[in-house]
Structures are given as structure tokens and as C-alpha cells.
XYZ file of C-alpha atoms in Angstrom:
696
model
C 30.325 -32.417 5.436
C 33.869 -33.590 4.843
C 34.313 -35.020 8.321
C 31.941 -37.871 7.378
C 34.848 -39.287 5.376
C 36.935 -39.943 8.524
C 38.018 -43.614 8.867
C 36.118 -44.178 12.136
C 32.778 -43.906 10.323
C 33.730 -46.401 7.634
C 35.101 -48.818 10.235
C 31.974 -48.490 12.378
C 29.754 -49.050 9.347
C 31.702 -52.185 8.356
C 31.480 -53.575 11.893
C 27.721 -52.880 12.033
C 27.256 -54.681 8.690
C 28.985 -57.696 10.239
C 26.598 -57.595 13.224
C 23.583 -57.427 10.909
C 24.856 -60.369 8.831
C 25.338 -62.486 11.960
C 21.952 -61.477 13.367
C 19.863 -62.413 10.363
C 21.898 -65.247 8.780
C 22.640 -68.617 10.351
C 26.435 -68.564 10.396
C 28.354 -71.099 12.488
C 31.231 -70.057 14.700
C 33.652 -72.235 12.676
C 32.857 -70.349 9.469
C 33.142 -67.021 11.326
C 36.595 -67.988 12.653
C 37.798 -69.080 9.201
C 36.612 -65.842 7.583
C 38.186 -63.703 10.335
C 41.501 -65.554 10.130
C 41.571 -65.260 6.340
C 40.822 -61.541 6.413
C 43.505 -61.027 9.091
C 46.136 -62.808 6.990
C 45.205 -60.717 3.935
C 45.398 -57.579 6.106
C 48.875 -58.479 7.406
C 50.085 -59.349 3.898
C 48.839 -56.085 2.388
C 50.439 -53.938 5.134
C 53.982 -54.822 3.984
C 53.385 -53.752 0.379
C 50.804 -50.955 0.722
C 53.470 -48.196 0.945
C 55.024 -48.975 -2.394
C 52.274 -50.387 -4.569
C 48.945 -48.782 -5.460
C 47.240 -52.162 -5.885
C 48.264 -53.213 -2.398
C 46.994 -49.922 -0.999
C 43.563 -50.758 -2.360
C 43.926 -54.312 -1.047
C 44.813 -52.932 2.386
C 41.692 -50.736 2.478
C 39.515 -53.638 1.358
C 41.071 -56.063 3.852
C 40.500 -53.646 6.779
C 36.813 -53.341 5.905
C 36.520 -57.095 5.377
C 38.269 -57.739 8.713
C 35.838 -55.439 10.569
C 32.859 -57.180 8.946
C 34.266 -60.589 9.943
C 34.977 -59.314 13.470
C 31.363 -58.181 13.817
C 30.117 -61.577 12.630
C 32.359 -63.498 15.051
C 31.571 -61.234 18.000
C 27.842 -61.682 17.509
C 27.983 -65.427 16.817
C 30.164 -66.085 19.865
C 27.471 -64.589 22.119
C 24.957 -67.285 21.195
C 24.355 -69.693 24.089
C 24.916 -72.734 21.867
C 28.532 -71.598 21.397
C 29.116 -71.247 25.163
C 29.705 -74.678 26.688
C 29.008 -73.542 30.262
C 25.762 -71.721 29.447
C 22.869 -73.160 31.461
C 20.706 -73.681 28.351
C 23.076 -76.462 27.289
C 22.472 -78.292 30.603
C 18.707 -78.046 30.977
C 15.937 -80.360 29.840
C 12.760 -78.654 28.659
C 9.889 -79.205 31.078
C 12.004 -81.116 33.621
C 12.489 -79.883 37.169
C 16.120 -79.639 38.233
C 18.132 -78.412 41.195
C 18.906 -74.792 40.291
C 20.994 -72.285 42.245
C 20.853 -68.626 41.240
C 21.644 -65.186 42.630
C 19.318 -62.196 42.233
C 21.107 -59.340 40.459
C 18.492 -56.779 39.317
C 15.001 -55.971 40.567
C 12.335 -55.039 38.011
C 9.017 -53.308 38.445
C 6.443 -55.864 39.662
C 3.416 -56.684 37.551
C -0.093 -57.430 38.787
C 0.775 -60.959 39.873
C 4.538 -61.316 40.356
C 7.641 -59.726 41.815
C 10.312 -59.891 39.122
C 14.122 -60.144 39.173
C 16.966 -60.900 36.831
C 19.296 -63.559 38.202
C 22.568 -65.264 37.307
C 22.439 -69.063 37.245
C 25.305 -70.559 39.290
C 24.573 -74.283 39.341
C 22.240 -76.841 37.767
C 22.213 -80.313 39.371
C 25.594 -79.569 40.925
C 27.258 -78.408 37.677
C 28.747 -74.921 37.509
C 27.016 -72.969 34.759
C 26.572 -69.384 33.611
C 23.749 -67.368 32.117
C 20.947 -65.038 33.033
C 17.235 -65.729 33.631
C 14.071 -63.908 34.610
C 12.788 -65.018 38.040
C 9.182 -64.462 39.090
C 7.813 -64.812 42.643
C 4.076 -64.864 43.266
C 2.857 -61.830 45.188
C 0.439 -64.115 46.995
C 3.395 -65.918 48.613
C 4.234 -62.660 50.450
C 8.000 -63.181 50.323
C 10.485 -60.342 50.121
C 13.736 -61.108 48.366
C 16.422 -58.564 47.603
C 19.319 -58.151 45.226
C 22.197 -60.380 46.308
C 20.064 -63.179 47.761
C 21.154 -66.634 46.632
C 18.424 -69.261 46.246
C 18.377 -72.988 45.546
C 15.115 -74.225 44.030
C 13.784 -77.441 42.522
C 12.065 -76.127 39.410
C 12.257 -75.935 35.614
C 13.479 -73.170 33.317
C 10.843 -72.302 30.723
C 10.895 -70.022 27.706
C 9.186 -66.641 27.619
C 6.276 -66.152 25.247
C 7.098 -65.242 21.677
C 4.919 -63.580 19.029
C 1.714 -65.586 19.490
C -0.401 -63.289 17.274
C 0.866 -61.309 14.248
C 2.157 -57.964 15.514
C 2.408 -59.037 19.167
C 5.371 -57.979 21.287
C 7.933 -60.789 21.129
C 9.003 -60.999 24.784
C 11.262 -64.005 24.182
C 13.198 -62.109 21.507
C 13.473 -59.034 23.739
C 14.912 -61.063 26.620
C 17.380 -62.807 24.297
C 18.728 -59.421 23.196
C 19.647 -58.651 26.816
C 21.112 -62.173 27.238
C 18.199 -63.496 29.295
C 17.441 -66.958 27.898
C 14.754 -68.354 30.169
C 12.419 -67.728 33.074
C 11.655 -69.459 36.357
C 8.257 -69.245 38.049
C 9.230 -69.951 41.649
C 6.634 -71.423 44.001
C 7.332 -70.942 47.684
C 7.255 -74.688 48.379
C 9.907 -75.301 45.658
C 12.521 -73.156 47.427
C 15.052 -75.430 49.135
C 17.516 -72.887 50.493
C 17.973 -69.117 50.751
C 21.365 -67.610 51.510
C 21.375 -64.014 52.690
C 25.010 -63.018 52.939
C 26.574 -59.674 53.658
C 27.241 -57.754 50.499
C 30.940 -56.990 50.338
C 30.593 -54.412 47.572
C 31.028 -50.900 48.959
C 29.129 -49.545 45.968
C 25.993 -51.589 46.744
C 26.376 -50.803 50.449
C 26.563 -47.074 49.635
C 23.527 -47.297 47.362
C 21.507 -49.110 50.044
C 22.583 -46.513 52.604
C 21.463 -43.669 50.326
C 18.142 -45.430 49.630
C 17.496 -45.870 53.363
C 18.456 -42.261 54.047
C 15.971 -41.023 51.473
C 13.208 -43.245 52.867
C 13.673 -41.784 56.365
C 14.226 -38.184 55.241
C 10.565 -37.154 55.314
C 10.018 -37.207 51.577
C 6.462 -38.041 50.511
C 5.796 -41.194 48.494
C 5.648 -39.644 45.008
C 8.686 -37.322 45.448
C 10.615 -40.195 47.064
C 9.992 -42.520 44.120
C 10.892 -39.830 41.575
C 14.168 -38.899 43.306
C 15.177 -42.540 43.647
C 14.544 -42.925 39.914
C 16.277 -39.667 38.930
C 19.444 -40.068 40.992
C 19.806 -43.747 41.910
C 18.137 -45.374 38.907
C 15.702 -47.322 41.126
C 12.197 -47.071 39.618
C 10.543 -49.717 41.788
C 9.012 -47.149 44.157
C 7.555 -44.932 41.429
C 3.787 -45.324 41.507
C 2.353 -46.941 38.386
C -0.086 -44.037 37.910
C 2.823 -41.566 37.894
C 4.714 -43.679 35.351
C 1.662 -43.873 33.075
C 1.080 -40.096 33.326
C 4.689 -39.350 32.367
C 4.446 -41.823 29.466
C 1.214 -40.321 28.090
C 2.605 -36.790 28.414
C 5.694 -37.739 26.378
C 8.151 -37.192 29.243
C 8.760 -40.781 30.385
C 12.450 -40.260 29.593
C 12.566 -38.013 32.675
C 12.025 -41.039 34.932
C 14.255 -43.430 32.969
C 17.799 -42.707 34.094
C 19.663 -42.343 30.802
C 21.518 -39.909 28.576
C 19.418 -36.877 29.537
C 20.314 -37.159 33.215
C 23.948 -38.012 32.551
C 24.155 -35.017 30.205
C 22.767 -32.707 32.913
C 25.175 -34.159 35.480
C 28.004 -33.652 32.964
C 27.100 -29.957 32.643
C 26.898 -29.600 36.438
C 30.325 -31.227 36.820
C 31.747 -29.006 34.068
C 30.512 -25.930 35.940
C 31.992 -27.113 39.253
C 35.356 -28.082 37.724
C 35.902 -25.080 35.439
C 38.536 -23.758 37.846
C 40.807 -26.667 36.840
C 41.344 -25.072 33.428
C 43.675 -22.455 34.901
C 46.306 -25.051 35.868
C 48.730 -26.690 33.468
C 46.996 -29.276 31.257
C 43.825 -28.238 33.051
C 41.468 -29.224 30.244
C 42.675 -32.830 30.290
C 42.637 -32.858 34.103
C 39.049 -31.596 34.073
C 38.057 -34.309 31.593
C 39.688 -36.993 33.768
C 37.911 -35.793 36.930
C 34.545 -35.625 35.163
C 34.919 -39.096 33.647
C 35.884 -40.627 37.014
C 32.882 -39.024 38.734
C 30.539 -40.120 35.941
C 31.633 -43.750 36.286
C 31.271 -43.622 40.080
C 27.731 -42.374 39.490
C 27.162 -45.269 37.063
C 28.373 -47.790 39.652
C 26.134 -46.360 42.382
C 23.072 -46.548 40.140
C 23.686 -50.227 39.418
C 25.465 -50.033 36.065
C 22.299 -50.730 34.101
C 22.708 -51.036 30.309
C 21.167 -47.591 29.742
C 23.514 -45.942 32.257
C 26.595 -47.771 30.984
C 25.673 -46.689 27.464
C 25.049 -43.065 28.493
C 28.166 -42.718 30.648
C 30.362 -44.239 27.933
C 28.903 -41.879 25.346
C 29.279 -38.789 27.529
C 32.781 -39.781 28.630
C 33.875 -39.442 25.013
C 31.814 -36.249 24.697
C 33.546 -34.827 27.803
C 36.875 -35.324 26.036
C 35.514 -33.915 22.771
C 34.249 -30.766 24.524
C 37.801 -29.958 25.599
C 39.394 -30.637 22.212
C 37.839 -27.437 20.810
C 36.971 -28.905 17.424
C 33.523 -28.539 15.919
C 33.346 -32.127 14.703
C 34.630 -33.726 17.931
C 31.087 -34.433 19.148
C 30.397 -36.646 16.111
C 33.738 -38.410 16.468
C 33.014 -38.965 20.168
C 29.630 -40.491 19.381
C 31.136 -42.809 16.776
C 33.979 -43.911 19.069
C 31.663 -44.523 22.024
C 29.255 -46.536 19.844
C 32.163 -48.579 18.461
C 33.450 -49.337 21.976
C 30.014 -50.283 23.306
C 29.304 -52.564 20.356
C 32.679 -54.258 20.747
C 31.790 -55.028 24.379
C 28.188 -56.009 23.691
C 27.257 -56.369 20.003
C 23.581 -56.953 20.851
C 23.290 -53.331 21.952
C 22.792 -52.435 18.294
C 19.344 -54.034 18.468
C 18.344 -52.500 21.820
C 15.633 -49.857 21.521
C 17.321 -47.761 24.208
C 20.641 -47.738 22.349
C 18.942 -46.683 19.121
C 16.870 -43.972 20.822
C 19.837 -42.559 22.772
C 22.175 -42.150 19.820
C 19.406 -40.997 17.502
C 18.339 -38.304 19.976
C 21.896 -37.008 20.516
C 22.698 -36.997 16.795
C 19.434 -35.171 16.085
C 20.199 -32.572 18.753
C 23.700 -31.965 17.405
C 22.626 -31.905 13.756
C 19.091 -30.455 13.744
C 19.065 -28.157 16.796
C 21.493 -25.577 15.312
C 19.311 -25.359 12.200
C 16.193 -24.650 14.271
C 17.931 -22.357 16.764
C 19.524 -20.150 14.111
C 16.191 -19.498 12.426
C 15.295 -17.068 15.237
C 17.693 -14.951 17.270
C 16.078 -13.755 20.522
C 17.727 -10.721 22.115
C 16.435 -11.338 25.645
C 18.414 -13.951 27.597
C 15.327 -15.450 29.228
C 13.587 -15.909 25.885
C 16.825 -17.220 24.394
C 17.110 -19.781 27.237
C 13.629 -21.155 26.610
C 14.175 -21.048 22.838
C 17.276 -23.203 23.244
C 15.355 -25.717 25.374
C 12.498 -25.723 22.885
C 14.748 -26.360 19.899
C 16.625 -29.112 21.757
C 13.313 -30.784 22.608
C 11.956 -30.472 19.065
C 15.203 -31.745 17.528
C 15.325 -34.757 19.859
C 11.678 -35.603 19.194
C 12.191 -35.288 15.437
C 15.056 -37.746 15.744
C 13.280 -40.371 17.857
C 9.732 -40.002 16.455
C 10.131 -42.577 13.634
C 11.647 -45.114 16.038
C 8.889 -44.451 18.585
C 6.227 -45.059 15.952
C 8.033 -48.174 14.710
C 8.314 -49.775 18.164
C 5.472 -48.264 20.218
C 2.968 -47.149 17.535
C 2.030 -43.949 19.348
C 3.226 -40.374 19.638
C 2.450 -37.875 22.439
C 1.100 -34.718 20.821
C 1.800 -32.585 23.896
C 5.452 -33.634 24.210
C 6.640 -30.077 23.624
C 4.467 -28.650 26.399
C 5.557 -31.310 28.897
C 9.235 -30.959 28.047
C 9.128 -27.155 28.042
C 7.730 -27.264 31.570
C 10.091 -29.925 32.925
C 13.437 -29.452 31.183
C 14.085 -25.905 32.495
C 13.656 -27.056 36.113
C 15.128 -30.554 35.747
C 18.761 -29.438 36.306
C 17.601 -27.673 39.468
C 15.706 -30.768 40.678
C 18.700 -33.023 39.994
C 21.079 -30.551 41.641
C 18.884 -30.257 44.771
C 18.468 -34.043 44.916
C 22.236 -34.574 44.773
C 22.643 -31.900 47.472
C 20.034 -33.694 49.602
C 21.868 -37.007 49.261
C 25.153 -35.350 50.184
C 23.520 -33.687 53.218
C 21.918 -36.935 54.415
C 25.167 -38.854 53.936
C 27.206 -36.278 55.870
C 24.589 -35.714 58.598
C 23.923 -32.038 57.767
C 20.320 -30.915 58.554
C 18.326 -30.961 55.319
C 14.662 -30.484 56.281
C 14.456 -27.350 54.127
C 15.628 -29.312 51.063
C 13.028 -31.992 51.781
C 10.259 -29.378 51.894
C 11.390 -27.751 48.639
C 11.568 -31.102 46.825
C 8.205 -32.275 48.206
C 6.518 -29.076 47.058
C 8.181 -28.860 43.628
C 7.798 -32.548 42.716
C 4.154 -32.604 43.813
C 3.582 -29.605 41.561
C 5.370 -31.353 38.669
C 3.318 -34.552 39.075
C 0.081 -32.550 39.159
C 0.977 -30.674 35.964
C 1.998 -33.872 34.160
C -1.239 -35.594 35.197
C -3.209 -32.666 33.729
C -1.298 -32.911 30.456
C -1.600 -36.701 30.224
C -5.368 -36.531 30.799
C -5.781 -34.908 27.371
C -6.240 -38.216 25.547
C -7.178 -36.542 22.290
C -3.581 -35.370 21.865
C -2.092 -38.877 22.131
C -1.714 -40.163 18.559
C -2.095 -43.939 18.564
C -2.292 -46.792 16.091
C 0.440 -45.617 13.694
C 2.491 -48.490 12.270
C 5.645 -48.250 10.203
C 7.347 -51.030 8.280
C 11.131 -51.382 8.427
C 11.480 -50.114 4.838
C 9.403 -47.027 5.682
C 11.519 -46.404 8.790
C 14.750 -46.546 6.783
C 13.381 -44.220 4.082
C 12.239 -41.686 6.697
C 15.691 -41.574 8.283
C 17.370 -41.252 4.882
C 15.088 -38.269 4.222
C 15.801 -36.710 7.634
C 19.580 -37.154 7.505
C 19.987 -35.963 3.923
C 17.731 -32.941 4.563
C 19.601 -32.060 7.759
C 22.973 -32.313 6.009
C 21.702 -30.082 3.197
C 20.405 -27.371 5.541
C 23.224 -27.681 8.097
C 25.423 -25.187 6.237
C 22.518 -23.212 4.820
C 21.141 -21.690 8.034
C 23.356 -18.923 9.405
C 23.207 -17.052 12.679
C 23.235 -13.606 11.103
C 21.060 -10.532 11.545
C 21.173 -9.819 7.841
C 20.641 -13.263 6.424
C 18.885 -16.179 8.146
C 19.158 -18.678 5.294
C 22.001 -18.974 2.820
C 20.720 -20.316 -0.500
C 22.803 -23.202 -1.816
C 22.931 -25.037 -5.084
C 21.105 -28.389 -4.937
C 23.582 -31.106 -4.009
C 23.496 -34.862 -3.662
C 21.959 -34.568 -0.163
C 18.914 -32.797 -1.592
C 18.680 -35.306 -4.423
C 18.774 -38.210 -1.948
C 16.007 -36.564 0.087
C 13.790 -36.231 -2.994
C 14.458 -39.839 -4.043
C 13.559 -41.080 -0.542
C 10.230 -39.197 -0.689
C 9.440 -40.795 -4.048
C 10.355 -44.271 -2.754
C 8.295 -43.789 0.419
C 5.239 -42.736 -1.594
C 5.700 -45.654 -3.959
C 6.011 -48.136 -1.100
C 2.830 -46.762 0.495
C 0.966 -47.229 -2.777
C 2.350 -50.755 -3.165
C 1.094 -51.725 0.319
C -2.413 -50.517 -0.509
C -2.537 -52.228 -3.915
C -1.060 -55.603 -2.995
C -3.512 -58.489 -2.869
C -4.692 -59.497 0.596
C -6.135 -62.996 0.862
C -9.189 -63.625 2.995
C -8.245 -65.224 6.308
C -9.981 -67.121 9.072
C -7.622 -67.197 12.045
C -7.885 -68.661 15.536
C -6.069 -66.075 17.670
C -4.147 -66.837 20.848
C -5.877 -65.278 23.839
C -5.357 -66.152 27.490
C -8.686 -66.782 29.287
C -10.612 -66.112 26.081
C -11.349 -67.290 22.562
C -11.163 -65.231 19.361
C -11.731 -66.130 15.704
C -10.796 -63.429 13.174
C -12.459 -63.429 9.724
C -10.886 -60.802 7.458
C -10.504 -59.642 3.881
C -8.822 -56.619 2.305
C -11.013 -53.982 3.984
C -13.036 -55.558 6.798
C -12.571 -57.743 9.875
C -15.176 -59.674 11.847
C -13.958 -60.607 15.337
C -15.890 -63.408 17.013
C -14.971 -63.212 20.695
C -15.770 -65.037 23.916
C -14.448 -63.136 26.930
C -17.024 -64.280 29.498
C -14.296 -65.460 31.912
C -12.758 -61.950 32.123
C -13.822 -58.836 33.980
C -14.676 -55.731 31.943
C -11.305 -53.996 32.355
C -9.298 -57.058 31.342
C -11.608 -57.867 28.418
C -11.261 -54.304 27.042
C -7.455 -54.518 27.265
C -7.498 -57.940 25.578
C -9.763 -56.681 22.790
C -7.503 -53.668 22.174
C -4.501 -56.006 21.861
C -6.333 -58.214 19.351
C -7.420 -55.154 17.355
C -3.808 -53.965 17.130
C -2.703 -57.182 15.410
C -1.087 -56.638 12.022
C -3.948 -58.694 10.536
C -6.418 -55.937 11.432
C -4.576 -52.679 10.768
C -6.339 -50.059 8.658
C -9.477 -52.201 8.387
C -13.081 -51.731 9.477
C -13.542 -53.921 12.566
C -16.869 -55.464 13.590
C -17.217 -57.427 16.838
C -19.681 -60.219 17.541
C -19.981 -63.039 20.043
C -18.461 -66.435 19.264
C -21.140 -69.092 18.753
C -20.713 -72.854 19.026
C -20.457 -73.234 15.264
C -18.630 -71.120 12.662
C -18.727 -71.909 8.941
C -16.479 -70.650 6.137
C -16.377 -71.972 2.573
C -17.203 -75.674 2.927
C -15.630 -76.065 6.370
C -17.254 -75.897 9.800
C -15.576 -75.021 13.080
C -17.314 -76.597 16.063
C -16.498 -74.781 19.313
C -16.594 -76.947 22.449
C -16.391 -74.839 25.627
C -16.681 -75.591 29.348
C -20.415 -76.223 29.001
C -19.602 -79.477 27.228
C -22.441 -78.972 24.725
C -21.630 -80.648 21.402
C -23.290 -79.522 18.180
C -23.607 -82.217 15.569
C -22.016 -81.521 12.216
C -22.952 -82.870 8.796
C -19.290 -83.026 7.791
C -15.893 -83.611 9.370
C -15.356 -80.321 11.172
C -12.441 -78.520 12.749
C -12.889 -78.889 16.513
C -11.916 -75.858 18.646
C -11.518 -76.613 22.358
C -12.152 -73.553 24.501
C -12.132 -72.680 28.231
C -10.901 -76.094 29.444
C -13.987 -78.286 28.927
C -14.074 -81.402 31.108
C -14.586 -83.959 28.361
C -13.638 -87.448 27.306
C -11.883 -86.465 24.068
C -11.754 -90.002 22.726
C -15.577 -90.195 22.731
C -15.802 -86.717 21.147
C -13.529 -87.839 18.315
C -15.706 -90.906 17.725
C -18.881 -88.786 17.631
C -17.660 -85.837 15.509
C -14.848 -87.397 13.461
C -12.948 -84.052 13.324
C -10.222 -83.573 10.747
C -8.215 -81.230 13.009
C -8.385 -80.396 16.734
C -7.289 -76.950 17.937
C -6.811 -75.841 21.548
C -6.546 -72.080 22.108
C -5.030 -70.073 24.960
C -8.140 -70.234 27.159
C -7.338 -73.835 28.146
C -5.170 -75.127 30.974
C -1.811 -76.370 29.711
C -2.267 -79.690 31.525
C -5.501 -80.259 29.605
C -3.786 -79.355 26.333
C -0.994 -81.874 26.942
C -3.536 -84.614 27.741
C -5.602 -83.838 24.622
C -2.476 -83.924 22.475
C -1.688 -87.491 23.578
C -5.260 -88.611 22.881
C -5.231 -87.027 19.406
C -1.932 -88.697 18.541
C -3.350 -92.094 19.517
C -6.365 -91.522 17.245
C -4.115 -90.191 14.440
C -5.817 -86.773 14.462
C -3.780 -83.621 13.822
C -3.658 -81.532 17.017
C -2.619 -77.867 17.158
C -2.286 -75.526 20.115
C -1.949 -71.740 19.964
C 0.504 -72.015 22.865
C 3.025 -73.527 20.444
C 1.732 -72.493 17.014
C 0.538 -68.975 17.821
C -2.342 -67.729 15.655
C -3.600 -70.526 13.368
C -4.798 -69.701 9.848
C -7.703 -72.055 9.087
C -7.641 -71.225 5.362
C -4.090 -72.482 5.198
C -5.054 -75.669 7.010
C -7.957 -76.178 4.611
C -5.724 -75.688 1.564
C -3.116 -78.040 3.028
C -5.722 -80.749 3.546
C -7.001 -80.382 -0.015
C -3.481 -80.736 -1.407
């Protein structure tokens, strides 16, 4: 495809390379500025001579690429908090309570214990600062805060948990990617002042008015939550059971306001504004009207990152649709991605950004291949065939990413999407009509009844689909190298077949000579197979690991093929202990191995080393040698006497202990010159490595 040689793709690739370099290499902002300045000077110098000299033409091309790489590096590096003098992280002291003033900006779905918000920090100890944090309020405090409230608290800003066990979700890293660099657990008695001012933004006032209108319209709880999620981007009122059912059925993207909904709204707006094409410059006028309405919609929904990304992407697509060029859609995608990454370079590493663009590219590239394989003559069948091929193409595109990040794949995704996607434009259209009717005061009881009935039916169907657990494929893990090889295979295969499949009654497939795309696909298959074999053949050392587990203790003993998990979950109820055990099993230490589970005793021995476990019972087992002492479930002990009695070589405190106890034990161990480790700070602790270190 010759259009892949357009400059925008090379420039975007160079800029992305710069972002990757800055993300994974420790480059200072001074070096980034020097490199950017140098590349800019070379670029300016080569411009003057590139028209007359072939060498300078090559230098010009090289300098443009080099400049884009340097720009990507600088843009990413400049976003680091350490390079922002007014960022709050440069004015906080770890573990120290300070006077903090912040304003709530976004409300998240609550968890079992806390109501959660994102907030902008305004002041720390009277100093004006910037930055974003996660704020958590205890549900037991029974306080109701809303977006826009400004609070002053006397508290500390802590860090979110990182990857405590191998393969765990790194919440700290996730928050950093969305520029959230800390969290505040707010106790009610630490709140000094709450300012509830009138919100002067007409957008937020309009959104609140629409939310209140929906709540008093007569909609039932489940339809109300779904409509608020579909149209206003507010998922807080969607019941957790409904969310889980949509996730298990493979249609969670229906509830997450993103590119799918913006694309449907774009088509609705195109249909309503088609009459503009008859006037002079009507196509450009139509594009302008659509883009303005899309951005108003984005503002009303709160301008979340997913909506901003989707509206930007479809704004360029709206222009491309009216250019009447086959390749405009790809150019629009590249331009929108370039613009978004210039504004926020961290978007490249957001899962939502990757899924959105992958899905759209797959639809544009793979859907025509699938659709042209069959040519239905009946319009109804053709309509459903189009929806089916769009769904399959999108799922093909996002499946590797889904497996890489979420390790599961809904087997009934096609059934769920085939049932929902045909009626989704109607649901969105009726919901928009309901909002317009409520806002203008027009009677809308008939719309409420239709939406209650249809959405109840949809939820019931989705719950039936999600209950088929045997069709949910779980526990699939891909390495980054495997992910890259899969996408190389998919893209090269799609490019090979893109011109081969023809919409013709005589000939469905046009046979082509093998080209470089086919050769790349074959090479990627060979490399993928070789990498799989390498993973199976590589030597895996035996490991004895103390895992991090809140309210529990786990020791993992593993070799190449088997794992023995010694667990103590007596402080948990059955539901929580099952969830905790599933999380431990999913650790990268235990994948593709036979797992055996046993209870954790007070003494564990491996090689010539003993681990003595001291729990809340306070019972101490004597050891014939200097053991490793594992403190579990916050035992009330005099550690100094324990050290004298057992003479441990190392003391370990796992996640079942209170942090205050851990801090006190650390001080005692330091006084007695005993090495002290905590899974709160160290994460999972490999005892074999400790043993080898001691021997050396």
C-alpha cells in the first residue's frame, strides 16, 4: 500500500521512538534540550542547501527525523514531576502530615471500603503547588462530597502500591501514567475546612441539570445507570453486578463511553446534517458543525481522557469522510494520534489509547477483507453481516492487547455484540431524545417506558450470556515479544490480503504473487514458535518466596514444573480468601505449573535453612540453627527477647502485619544489627537469593 510511505507516518514513528527512549532510559532534561537544539540547528542549516545539493537533501530528511525523536524525548521528560518546580511532590515529606488544600475534579467508582476521587492539589503548607492525587474517603464516615468541593486537610500524601508480587497489577505505575503521583486517605477528623462554592461553569451546570432530570424522570435504577454511562459518561450509578456481567460477556466497551459511542453519534450527526451538502462548500460546513457538536458533547461528559481521545480521532475522521479519498481514514488516524501525543505523550502507554486505535485500524483494514468474502443479497442479512464483520475485525485487533493486559478473552463476545450493536444506535438516539425532551419540558413518559423495557431486556440477556463461565477463556499470558510478533503477523497478513479480496460475483479472491508482506508474516510465525520453545527450555531455578499478602501469609516453593503454596488465610472470610488465593496463583512465578496448596506450619525447612513462623499466638519453636524469622499476623511480642532466644540471621515481616508494628520491629532489628525486610517495601522476597547472598 503506497500510502504508507506518506511523511506523516514516518514523522509519527520517529516521534513515538523518542517517547519510548524517554520512557525506558533515564535521560535528564538538560541532555534532552541540548539534543533538541542541536537537531533544530542542523535542520535549519540543511533547509537552505537541500534544494541544490543531493547530500543536503539527505541531511534534511535525517535532521527532520532526528528532530522528531528529540522532540518526543523532551516532551516526555518535561512531564516528569522532578522537572516541574511547582509540582507538589517536590514540596512533600514522605510520611509527614502537612496542611493540604485540594479540589475534587473527577469521581471514580467506589470500592468496598472507600469513595474515590481525583483531585488537584492547590496548596501545601501555604505554598501554591500543582499536581493530581487520588483521594479516598472512608464509607464508614458517611460523608458525601462532590466534584468541585475544595477541602483543607491535615494529612500526608502516600504512594500507591506497586508490583508487590511478580505479575501483580502495578497501581502506582498506572496512576503515574495518568499524572496521578500520590494518594490521600482522608479521615473525617483530619478535615479542617470544606468550601462548597457555586460552580460557574455552564457545562458542569448543564451536566448536573441533565443528571437530575434523568434521576426524576421515572427511569428504573439499572436503565438510569446505563443511560448516564452511555450519554453522560457517568458510570458511578451503574450497579457492580451489571458491570461485571457486561465485562464477562465481552461487551464492557458498551458501558465505557469511548470511540464506539462517539462513532455512533458521528453517524447520527452525519445523517441529520446531510442537507448541508447542497449549499456552497457544504461538505466543509457539515464537517465544522459535526466537530463543534462532538466537542460540546465531550465537554458535557466531563472531557475524560477516553472521550478527548475519541472525539479528537473522530474529528479528523469527520474531515476525512468528506475529502472523498480512500486513504483519508488512515491519514486522519495518524494525524489525530500525532496531535494527542503532542498534547499528552503518556497517552501512548495508556491501555485505552492502544485499544481504541488498534480497534479502529483493525476495522478499517480487516473488516473489508471479511465483508467481501460473502455478498448477501438481502439488505437485512447484509446489515447483520456488516455488524458481524465489524465486531470480528475489532476483536481480532484488540485480542492480543486484551490477553497481554487482562489475561482473559470472552468466548461469547460475538453473540453479545451481535445482540447489542444493532440496537445500540437506537438506544443512544432515544436517550439523546429523552435528554432533549426533559431539558425542554416536553412530556417524555413514553420514552421512559420504552427505555426501561428495552434496557431491562438487554441487561437480562447479557446476564444470561455472562453466566456461561465455560466460554470465558482465562489465564492466558503473553510476553511483550510475543505481543509484538503477533501484531507483525496480523498487520503483514492484512496488508497482503487487503488487495486480494474483491467484491465480485465472479471472483471472491484474487490470487497474488507472494510479496514482502507474506514473507514478513511467515518470519513472524517462525520467530513466535521459536520464542515459545525457548521459554519452555530455559532453565528455571527452584525458588522459595515469601509472598506479599494483606491479612494473610504465603510461602511459595517452586521448581520448573510444580508449585507448593503454604498459606495461612485464617483471618479472612471464605470469599476473600478465595480471591486472594486466585491472585497468588496468577503470579508469574506460578504460570503453567502444577499447583498444590497446603497450610503454613510454624516451621518450614529448605536446603539447610529453616524458616520459623511467629504468628499472633506468640508460640516460638526452637531451632537448632540460626533461622530466618517470619513475623505473621501482628504478634504481640518483645522482639528483643525473641532475637536473644532464636538468634535469627534475617527477620521478615509480611503483609499480614500492622504497619506500625513493622516500623517498631525495624528499629529493634537495626539496634541488634539484624537484617530486617518487609514485603511492604521489598515485595515478594526470594529466600534462596537471601541464602546465597549470606553464603557469599
